[in-house]
Coordinates of N, CA and C in Angstrom, one line a residue:
Chain A
D1 N 37.0 38.4 60.4 CA 37.2 38.9 59.8 C 38.5 39.9 59.1
A2 N 39.2 39.9 58.0 CA 40.0 40.3 58.0 C 40.1 41.8 57.2
G3 N 40.3 43.0 57.8 CA 41.1 44.2 56.7 C 41.4 43.8 55.3
V4 N 41.7 44.7 55.7 CA 42.5 45.6 53.6 C 43.3 44.9 54.0
T5 N 43.7 44.4 53.7 CA 45.6 43.9 53.7 C 45.9 44.6 52.4
Q6 N 48.1 44.9 52.2 CA 48.6 45.4 51.6 C 50.4 44.3 51.6
S7 N 50.0 44.6 50.4 CA 51.6 43.7 50.3 C 52.5 44.7 49.2
P8 N 53.8 44.5 48.9 CA 54.4 43.9 50.9 C 54.7 45.4 52.0
T9 N 55.1 45.9 52.9 CA 55.0 46.4 53.5 C 55.9 48.0 53.7
H10 N 57.0 47.5 52.9 CA 58.3 48.4 53.1 C 58.9 47.7 51.5
L11 N 59.4 49.0 50.4 CA 59.7 48.7 49.6 C 60.9 49.5 49.2
I12 N 62.3 49.0 48.8 CA 62.5 50.0 48.4 C 63.3 49.6 46.5
K13 N 63.6 50.9 46.1 CA 63.8 50.5 44.3 C 64.3 51.6 43.9
T14 N 65.4 51.8 43.0 CA 65.7 52.4 42.1 C 65.4 53.4 41.3
R15 N 65.9 55.0 40.6 CA 65.3 55.8 39.7 C 65.0 54.3 39.1
G16 N 64.2 54.7 37.9 CA 63.8 53.5 36.3 C 63.1 52.8 36.8
Q17 N 63.9 52.0 37.6 CA 62.7 51.2 37.9 C 61.2 50.9 38.2
Q18 N 60.3 50.0 37.6 CA 59.2 49.4 37.7 C 58.7 49.1 39.6
V19 N 57.6 49.2 39.5 CA 57.1 48.6 41.2 C 56.0 48.5 41.2
T20 N 55.3 47.2 41.6 CA 53.9 46.9 41.8 C 53.4 46.7 43.1
L21 N 52.1 47.1 43.4 CA 51.8 47.3 45.1 C 50.3 46.3 45.0
R22 N 50.3 45.5 45.7 CA 49.6 44.7 45.6 C 48.4 45.8 46.8
C23 N 46.3 44.3 47.1 CA 46.1 45.1 47.9 C 45.1 44.4 48.3
S24 N 44.3 43.6 49.0 CA 42.7 43.1 49.1 C 42.1 43.8 49.4
P25 N 40.7 43.9 49.4 CA 39.9 44.2 50.0 C 39.5 43.6 51.5
I26 N 38.2 44.5 52.0 CA 37.1 43.4 53.3 C 36.8 43.2 52.5
S27 N 36.3 41.7 52.4 CA 35.3 40.5 52.1 C 33.6 40.8 51.7
G28 N 33.7 41.2 50.8 CA 32.3 41.6 50.2 C 31.8 43.0 49.5
H29 N 33.1 43.8 49.7 CA 33.6 44.9 49.3 C 34.7 45.2 48.1
K30 N 33.3 45.7 46.8 CA 33.8 45.9 45.1 C 34.5 46.9 44.7
S31 N 34.8 47.9 45.7 CA 35.4 49.2 45.5 C 37.3 48.7 45.9
V32 N 37.2 49.2 45.2 CA 39.3 49.8 46.4 C 39.7 51.2 45.1
S33 N 40.1 51.9 46.1 CA 40.8 53.1 45.9 C 42.3 53.1 46.5
W34 N 43.2 53.6 45.6 CA 44.8 53.9 45.9 C 44.5 55.8 46.3
Y35 N 45.5 55.3 47.0 CA 46.2 56.6 47.4 C 47.6 57.0 47.8
Q36 N 47.9 58.1 46.9 CA 49.2 58.6 47.8 C 49.8 60.0 49.1
Q37 N 50.0 58.9 50.0 CA 50.6 60.0 51.6 C 52.0 60.5 51.0
V38 N 52.6 61.3 50.8 CA 53.9 62.4 51.4 C 53.5 62.7 52.7
L39 N 55.1 62.5 53.0 CA 55.4 62.2 54.4 C 54.3 64.1 54.1
G40 N 54.4 64.0 56.0 CA 52.7 65.4 56.4 C 52.2 65.8 55.8
Q41 N 52.0 65.2 54.7 CA 50.5 66.3 54.4 C 49.5 64.6 54.1
G42 N 48.0 65.0 53.5 CA 46.9 64.3 53.4 C 47.3 63.3 52.6
P43 N 46.4 62.1 52.4 CA 46.9 61.3 51.2 C 46.0 61.6 50.1
Q44 N 46.7 61.7 48.9 CA 45.8 62.6 47.5 C 44.8 61.1 46.7
F45 N 44.5 61.3 46.3 CA 43.7 60.3 45.3 C 44.3 60.3 44.0
I46 N 44.7 58.6 43.9 CA 45.3 58.2 42.8 C 44.0 57.8 41.4
F47 N 43.3 56.4 41.8 CA 42.8 55.3 41.3 C 41.4 55.4 42.4
Q48 N 40.2 54.7 41.6 CA 39.1 54.4 42.2 C 38.6 53.1 41.0
Y49 N 38.5 51.7 41.6 CA 37.8 50.7 40.7 C 36.7 50.7 41.1
Y50 N 36.3 49.8 40.7 CA 34.8 49.6 41.2 C 34.1 48.1 40.6
E51 N 33.5 46.9 40.2 CA 33.7 45.9 39.8 C 34.3 46.0 39.2
K52 N 35.5 46.1 38.6 CA 36.9 45.9 37.8 C 36.8 47.1 37.0
E53 N 36.3 48.1 36.5 CA 36.3 49.0 36.1 C 36.8 50.5 36.4
E54 N 38.2 51.0 36.3 CA 38.1 52.2 36.8 C 37.6 53.3 36.8
R55 N 36.7 54.0 38.2 CA 35.5 54.7 38.1 C 35.7 56.2 38.7
G56 N 37.6 55.9 38.9 CA 38.0 57.8 38.9 C 39.8 57.6 39.0
R57 N 40.1 59.0 38.5 CA 41.5 59.1 38.2 C 41.5 60.6 39.0
G58 N 43.1 60.5 39.5 CA 44.0 61.7 40.4 C 44.1 62.3 39.3
N59 N 44.7 63.1 39.4 CA 46.0 64.0 38.9 C 47.6 63.9 39.0
F60 N 47.8 61.7 38.4 CA 48.5 62.1 38.5 C 49.7 61.4 37.1
P61 N 50.9 60.9 36.9 CA 51.2 60.9 35.1 C 50.7 58.9 34.3
D62 N 51.1 59.3 33.3 CA 50.6 57.5 33.0 C 51.9 56.6 33.2
R63 N 53.0 56.8 34.3 CA 53.3 56.1 34.6 C 52.3 55.2 35.9
F64 N 51.9 56.1 36.0 CA 51.2 55.1 37.3 C 49.9 54.4 36.9
S65 N 49.8 53.2 37.4 CA 48.2 52.6 36.6 C 47.1 51.6 37.3
A66 N 46.8 50.6 37.6 CA 46.1 49.5 38.4 C 45.3 48.9 37.6
R67 N 44.6 48.1 38.3 CA 43.6 47.3 38.0 C 43.2 45.9 38.7
Q68 N 42.0 46.1 38.7 CA 41.7 45.3 39.9 C 40.8 44.0 39.0
F69 N 40.9 42.6 39.8 CA 40.8 41.5 39.8 C 39.6 41.0 39.7
P70 N 38.9 39.8 39.4 CA 37.2 39.2 39.3 C 37.7 38.7 40.7
N71 N 38.3 39.2 42.0 CA 38.3 38.5 43.0 C 38.4 40.4 43.9
Y72 N 38.3 41.6 43.4 CA 38.5 42.4 43.6 C 39.5 42.9 44.5
S73 N 40.7 41.9 44.6 CA 41.8 42.4 44.7 C 42.1 43.3 43.8
S74 N 43.3 44.2 44.1 CA 44.0 45.7 43.3 C 45.3 45.4 43.1
E75 N 46.2 45.7 41.8 CA 47.5 46.3 41.7 C 47.3 47.5 41.3
L76 N 49.1 48.5 42.0 CA 48.9 49.9 41.3 C 50.4 48.8 41.2
N77 N 50.6 49.5 40.3 CA 52.0 49.8 39.3 C 52.6 50.9 38.6
V78 N 53.4 51.2 39.2 CA 54.1 52.9 38.8 C 55.4 52.0 37.9
N79 N 55.5 52.8 37.1 CA 56.9 53.1 36.3 C 57.4 54.0 35.9
A80 N 59.0 53.9 35.8 CA 60.1 55.1 35.1 C 60.2 55.3 37.1
L81 N 60.6 54.6 38.1 CA 60.1 55.9 39.1 C 61.1 56.6 39.3
L82 N 60.7 58.1 39.7 CA 61.0 59.1 40.4 C 61.0 59.3 42.1
L83 N 62.3 59.3 42.3 CA 62.7 60.2 43.9 C 61.6 60.5 44.8
G84 N 60.7 61.5 43.7 CA 59.4 61.8 44.5 C 58.2 61.2 44.7
D85 N 58.0 60.2 44.1 CA 56.9 58.9 44.2 C 57.8 58.0 45.5
S86 N 58.5 58.6 45.8 CA 58.7 58.3 47.4 C 58.0 58.3 48.5
A87 N 56.9 57.7 49.1 CA 55.4 57.6 49.9 C 54.8 56.8 50.4
L88 N 53.8 57.3 50.7 CA 53.0 55.7 51.5 C 52.1 56.0 50.6
Y89 N 51.5 54.5 49.9 CA 50.7 54.2 49.0 C 49.4 52.7 50.2
L90 N 48.2 54.2 50.0 CA 47.0 53.2 50.7 C 46.7 52.7 49.9
C91 N 45.9 51.9 50.8 CA 44.7 50.8 49.6 C 43.7 51.6 50.7
A92 N 42.4 51.5 50.3 CA 41.0 51.5 50.9 C 40.1 51.0 49.6
S93 N 39.0 50.1 50.7 CA 38.3 49.5 50.4 C 36.5 50.4 50.8
S94 N 36.2 50.2 49.6 CA 34.0 50.3 50.4 C 34.0 49.4 49.3
W95 N 31.7 49.3 50.5 CA 31.6 47.9 49.4 C 31.0 48.5 48.1
I96 N 30.9 49.6 48.3 CA 30.1 50.8 46.8 C 30.5 51.3 46.5
Q97 N 30.4 52.2 45.7 CA 31.5 53.3 44.4 C 30.0 54.0 45.3
G98 N 30.5 55.1 45.2 CA 30.0 56.8 45.8 C 30.1 57.3 47.0
P99 N 29.5 58.5 48.0 CA 29.8 58.6 49.1 C 29.5 58.1 50.2
T100 N 30.4 57.7 51.0 CA 30.7 56.1 51.7 C 31.9 56.7 52.6
E101 N 32.0 55.8 53.9 CA 33.3 55.5 54.4 C 34.1 54.7 53.7
A102 N 35.7 54.8 53.6 CA 36.0 53.5 53.4 C 37.0 53.4 54.3
F103 N 37.9 52.2 53.6 CA 38.5 51.1 55.5 C 40.5 51.2 54.8
F104 N 40.7 51.4 55.4 CA 42.2 51.3 54.3 C 43.6 50.3 55.6
G105 N 44.0 49.7 54.7 CA 45.1 49.2 54.6 C 46.1 49.7 55.4
Q106 N 47.5 48.9 55.8 CA 48.7 49.7 56.4 C 49.3 50.7 56.4
G107 N 49.2 50.0 54.5 CA 49.8 51.2 53.4 C 51.1 50.2 53.1
T108 N 51.7 50.7 52.2 CA 52.6 50.3 51.5 C 53.8 52.1 51.6
R109 N 55.6 51.1 52.6 CA 56.1 52.5 52.4 C 57.0 52.7 51.4
L110 N 57.0 53.3 50.2 CA 58.1 52.8 49.0 C 58.8 54.1 49.1
T111 N 60.2 53.4 48.7 CA 61.3 54.2 49.0 C 62.3 54.3 47.4
V112 N 62.5 55.0 46.8 CA 62.9 55.2 45.3 C 64.2 55.7 46.2
V113 N 65.4 55.6 45.1 CA 66.5 56.0 46.0 C 67.7 55.7 44.3
Chain B
A1 N 35.9 71.7 42.0 CA 36.5 70.5 42.8 C 36.5 70.8 43.9
Q2 N 36.6 69.6 45.4 CA 36.5 70.2 46.7 C 37.7 70.2 47.4
T3 N 37.7 71.2 48.0 CA 39.1 70.9 48.8 C 38.1 71.1 50.3
V4 N 39.7 70.9 51.6 CA 39.6 70.2 53.0 C 40.2 71.3 53.3
T5 N 40.7 72.4 54.0 CA 41.5 73.1 55.1 C 40.9 72.5 56.5
Q6 N 42.3 72.7 57.1 CA 42.6 72.3 58.4 C 43.3 73.1 58.7
S7 N 42.9 73.8 59.9 CA 44.1 75.6 60.2 C 45.2 75.3 61.1
Q8 N 45.0 73.8 61.8 CA 45.4 74.0 63.1 C 46.9 72.4 63.2
P9 N 48.3 72.7 62.1 CA 49.0 71.9 61.6 C 49.4 71.1 63.7
E10 N 49.3 71.5 64.7 CA 49.6 70.9 65.7 C 48.5 71.7 67.1
M11 N 48.3 70.6 67.7 CA 47.4 71.1 69.2 C 48.0 69.5 70.4
S12 N 47.7 70.5 71.9 CA 47.9 69.5 72.3 C 47.3 69.9 73.5
V13 N 47.1 68.5 74.4 CA 45.7 68.7 74.8 C 45.9 67.2 76.0
Q14 N 45.8 67.9 77.3 CA 46.5 67.4 78.5 C 45.2 66.1 78.8
E15 N 45.7 64.9 79.0 CA 44.9 63.5 79.0 C 43.5 63.4 80.1
A16 N 42.5 63.5 79.8 CA 41.0 64.0 80.6 C 40.1 65.7 80.7
E17 N 41.7 65.6 79.8 CA 40.9 67.1 78.9 C 39.8 66.9 77.6
T18 N 39.1 68.2 77.8 CA 38.3 67.8 76.3 C 39.6 69.1 74.8
V19 N 38.9 68.6 73.8 CA 39.6 69.3 72.7 C 39.1 69.3 71.6
T20 N 39.0 70.3 70.6 CA 38.0 70.6 69.5 C 39.5 71.5 67.9
L21 N 39.1 69.6 67.0 CA 40.1 70.3 66.3 C 38.9 70.9 64.9
S22 N 40.0 71.6 64.5 CA 38.6 72.3 63.8 C 38.9 71.8 61.0
C23 N 37.6 72.0 60.9 CA 37.9 72.1 59.6 C 36.5 73.0 58.6
T24 N 37.3 73.0 57.7 CA 36.3 73.3 56.8 C 36.3 72.5 55.6
Y25 N 36.0 73.2 54.7 CA 35.4 72.6 53.2 C 35.0 73.0 52.2
D26 N 35.0 72.8 51.4 CA 34.6 73.7 50.0 C 33.8 73.1 49.3
T27 N 32.1 73.0 48.8 CA 32.1 72.0 48.0 C 30.5 72.7 47.0
S28 N 30.6 72.1 46.2 CA 28.7 73.1 45.3 C 27.8 71.6 45.1
E29 N 28.5 70.8 45.8 CA 27.4 69.8 46.1 C 26.8 69.7 47.6
N30 N 25.9 68.9 47.2 CA 24.5 69.2 47.8 C 24.3 67.7 49.4
N31 N 25.1 66.9 48.9 CA 24.6 66.0 49.8 C 25.7 64.8 49.3
Y32 N 26.7 64.7 50.5 CA 28.1 64.4 50.8 C 27.6 63.8 52.0
Y33 N 28.9 63.5 52.3 CA 29.9 62.2 53.8 C 30.7 63.7 54.0
L34 N 30.7 63.4 55.6 CA 31.7 64.0 56.1 C 33.0 63.0 56.5
F35 N 34.2 63.2 56.8 CA 35.1 61.8 58.1 C 35.8 62.6 58.5
W36 N 36.2 61.8 59.9 CA 37.6 62.4 60.4 C 37.8 60.7 60.3
Y37 N 39.0 61.3 60.0 CA 40.1 59.3 60.4 C 41.3 59.8 61.2
K38 N 42.0 58.8 62.1 CA 43.4 59.2 62.4 C 43.6 58.4 62.3
Q39 N 45.3 58.8 62.1 CA 46.6 57.9 61.6 C 47.1 58.3 63.2
P40 N 47.9 57.0 63.9 CA 48.7 56.7 64.6 C 50.1 56.8 63.6
P41 N 51.2 56.3 64.9 CA 52.4 56.5 64.4 C 52.5 55.2 63.3
S42 N 52.0 54.0 63.6 CA 51.3 53.1 62.6 C 50.9 52.9 61.1
R43 N 50.7 54.2 61.6 CA 50.6 54.5 60.0 C 48.9 54.0 59.4
Q44 N 48.9 53.0 59.7 CA 46.7 52.5 59.5 C 46.2 54.5 59.6
M45 N 45.4 54.3 58.9 CA 44.2 55.3 59.0 C 42.7 54.9 59.4
I46 N 42.4 54.7 60.0 CA 41.5 54.4 60.9 C 40.4 55.6 61.4
L47 N 39.2 55.2 60.9 CA 37.9 55.4 60.4 C 37.2 56.5 62.0
V48 N 37.0 56.8 62.5 CA 36.6 58.1 63.7 C 35.4 57.7 64.1
I49 N 34.6 58.6 62.8 CA 33.1 59.3 63.5 C 33.1 60.0 61.6
R50 N 31.9 58.9 61.0 CA 31.3 59.6 59.9 C 30.6 60.3 60.4
Q51 N 29.8 61.3 59.4 CA 28.1 62.7 58.4 C 27.6 62.6 57.8
E52 N 26.7 62.1 57.9 CA 25.9 62.0 56.1 C 25.0 63.4 56.7
T53 N 25.3 63.9 55.5 CA 25.2 65.4 55.6 C 23.4 65.3 55.5
Y54 N 22.8 64.9 55.2 CA 21.4 65.2 54.5 C 20.6 64.2 56.6
K55 N 21.4 64.0 57.2 CA 21.4 64.5 58.9 C 21.5 65.3 59.4
Q56 N 20.1 66.2 60.0 CA 20.5 67.1 61.0 C 21.3 67.1 62.3
Q57 N 21.4 66.0 63.1 CA 22.1 65.5 63.8 C 23.3 65.2 64.3
N58 N 24.2 65.6 64.4 CA 25.5 65.5 64.9 C 25.6 64.2 65.6
A59 N 26.9 63.5 64.5 CA 27.6 62.6 64.9 C 27.5 61.8 66.2
T60 N 27.8 60.8 67.2 CA 28.6 60.7 67.8 C 28.9 59.5 68.6
E61 N 30.3 59.2 68.3 CA 30.9 57.5 68.7 C 31.8 57.9 69.6
N62 N 30.9 57.6 71.4 CA 32.4 57.0 72.2 C 32.3 58.3 72.8
R63 N 33.5 58.8 73.1 CA 34.1 60.6 73.6 C 34.0 60.8 72.1
F64 N 34.4 60.7 71.0 CA 33.9 61.5 69.7 C 32.8 62.0 68.9
S65 N 32.3 63.1 69.2 CA 32.0 64.0 68.4 C 31.8 64.6 67.4
V66 N 30.9 65.4 65.9 CA 30.6 66.6 66.1 C 30.1 67.1 65.6
N67 N 30.4 68.8 65.5 CA 30.0 70.0 65.2 C 29.7 70.5 63.9
F68 N 28.5 69.5 62.7 CA 28.9 70.2 61.3 C 27.6 71.3 61.3
Q69 N 27.9 72.2 60.7 CA 27.6 73.1 60.1 C 27.2 73.5 58.8
K70 N 26.1 73.1 58.3 CA 26.4 72.9 57.0 C 26.8 74.3 56.2
A71 N 25.5 75.0 56.4 CA 25.5 76.8 55.7 C 27.0 77.2 56.0
A72 N 28.1 76.7 56.7 CA 28.9 77.5 56.7 C 30.4 76.4 56.5
K73 N 29.5 75.6 56.4 CA 31.0 74.4 55.7 C 31.7 74.4 56.7
S74 N 31.2 74.0 57.8 CA 32.6 73.5 58.9 C 32.1 72.0 59.9
F75 N 33.4 71.7 60.1 CA 33.4 70.0 61.1 C 34.3 70.2 61.4
S76 N 33.7 70.7 62.9 CA 34.6 70.4 63.6 C 34.6 69.0 64.9
L77 N 35.3 68.0 65.1 CA 35.4 66.9 66.0 C 36.5 67.2 67.2
K78 N 35.1 67.2 68.7 CA 35.8 67.0 69.5 C 36.5 65.8 70.3
I79 N 37.1 65.7 71.2 CA 37.3 64.6 71.9 C 37.0 65.1 72.7
S80 N 36.6 64.5 73.9 CA 36.3 64.7 75.5 C 36.9 63.2 75.9
D81 N 37.6 64.0 77.3 CA 38.2 62.6 78.2 C 39.3 62.1 77.3
S82 N 40.1 62.8 76.9 CA 41.5 62.4 76.1 C 42.4 61.1 77.0
Q83 N 42.5 60.8 76.0 CA 43.7 59.4 76.1 C 44.3 59.8 75.9
L84 N 45.9 58.5 76.1 CA 47.4 59.1 76.3 C 47.2 58.2 74.2
G85 N 46.3 57.4 74.2 CA 46.1 56.4 73.0 C 45.4 57.1 71.9
D86 N 44.5 58.5 71.8 CA 44.4 59.0 71.3 C 45.6 60.3 70.2
T87 N 47.2 59.8 70.9 CA 48.0 60.9 69.8 C 48.0 60.5 68.6
A88 N 48.6 61.5 67.7 CA 48.4 60.4 66.2 C 48.0 62.1 65.7
M89 N 48.1 61.9 63.9 CA 47.4 62.8 63.5 C 45.8 62.7 62.9
Y90 N 45.1 63.4 62.8 CA 43.8 64.1 62.2 C 43.5 64.3 61.4
F91 N 42.7 63.9 60.5 CA 42.5 63.9 59.2 C 41.3 64.6 59.1
C92 N 40.5 65.0 58.4 CA 38.8 65.3 57.9 C 39.0 65.6 56.7
A93 N 37.9 64.5 56.2 CA 37.6 64.2 55.2 C 36.3 64.8 53.9
F94 N 36.6 64.2 53.2 CA 34.9 64.4 52.1 C 34.8 63.5 51.2
S95 N 33.6 63.0 50.9 CA 33.5 62.0 49.7 C 32.2 62.4 49.6
G96 N 31.5 63.0 47.7 CA 30.6 63.3 47.5 C 30.9 61.9 45.9
T97 N 29.7 63.2 44.9 CA 29.2 62.0 44.0 C 30.7 61.6 43.4
A98 N 31.7 62.3 43.6 CA 33.0 61.4 42.8 C 33.7 60.2 43.8
S99 N 32.9 59.9 45.0 CA 32.9 58.5 45.5 C 35.1 59.3 46.5
K100 N 35.9 59.9 45.9 CA 37.2 59.8 46.0 C 36.8 60.3 47.1
L101 N 37.5 60.2 48.8 CA 37.8 60.6 49.6 C 38.9 62.0 49.6
T102 N 38.8 63.9 49.7 CA 39.5 64.7 49.5 C 40.5 64.7 51.2
F103 N 41.1 64.3 51.4 CA 41.7 64.9 52.6 C 42.4 66.5 52.7
G104 N 42.1 66.8 54.2 CA 42.7 68.2 54.6 C 44.8 67.5 54.7
T105 N 45.3 68.6 55.4 CA 46.8 68.4 55.3 C 46.9 67.3 56.6
G106 N 46.1 67.7 57.6 CA 45.8 66.5 59.2 C 46.3 68.0 60.2
T107 N 45.9 67.7 61.6 CA 46.3 68.0 62.4 C 46.7 66.8 63.7
R108 N 48.0 67.4 63.8 CA 49.0 66.1 65.0 C 47.9 66.6 66.4
L109 N 47.8 65.6 66.8 CA 47.2 66.0 68.4 C 48.2 65.4 68.8
Q110 N 48.5 65.5 70.4 CA 49.6 65.0 71.1 C 49.1 65.0 72.3
V111 N 48.3 64.1 73.1 CA 48.2 64.3 74.3 C 48.8 63.7 75.5
T112 N 48.9 64.7 76.7 CA 50.3 64.3 77.5 C 49.7 64.4 79.1
L113 N 50.9 63.9 79.7 CA 50.3 63.5 81.3 C 49.5 65.5 81.9

């Protein structure tokens, strides 16, 4: 079975631009979460979606948005990019909402110049 | 809000030796999950071991075991017979009713010959 897949793996954008990151969860998993990992730090929670509804949001500005599709894949959108948005963006899937382990994709490395 | 603290930024161990990574956390919840994740230079966040806190028995996965002390809110990871492939960043993480993962700042483990 395929694990969590993310695309693209690397991305370079200019300040002020918009970016869309994509994630496909493990088959059968209905929950997708997004995390931002700045170099040298642990991942920070951005969003959780379960059954296509937002179930949690971290302390990120409204420039960050996400959605989940009927096939449970997900997109993370970031508008008006800032240099500080440069990070590794990780997608994680789990089969339920609630305390449980999550399985991560390989991440998308976003560089804002 | 939950917090997770890893007080050892870097550790080193010789191949075949045993090393223990420390983690403490703070929460007002009674039932939650704790995890150790490994992140090698490839960036993929890999689940090493999980502990359901309603279970008294400490979790074990091959060479990896935990020492879970609920009253002390402590959750350490012991790696036995260390191998070169264990070289990575190790993150302690908490999952409660909010279901998001809260990570510590990580411990960089270097396994040497």
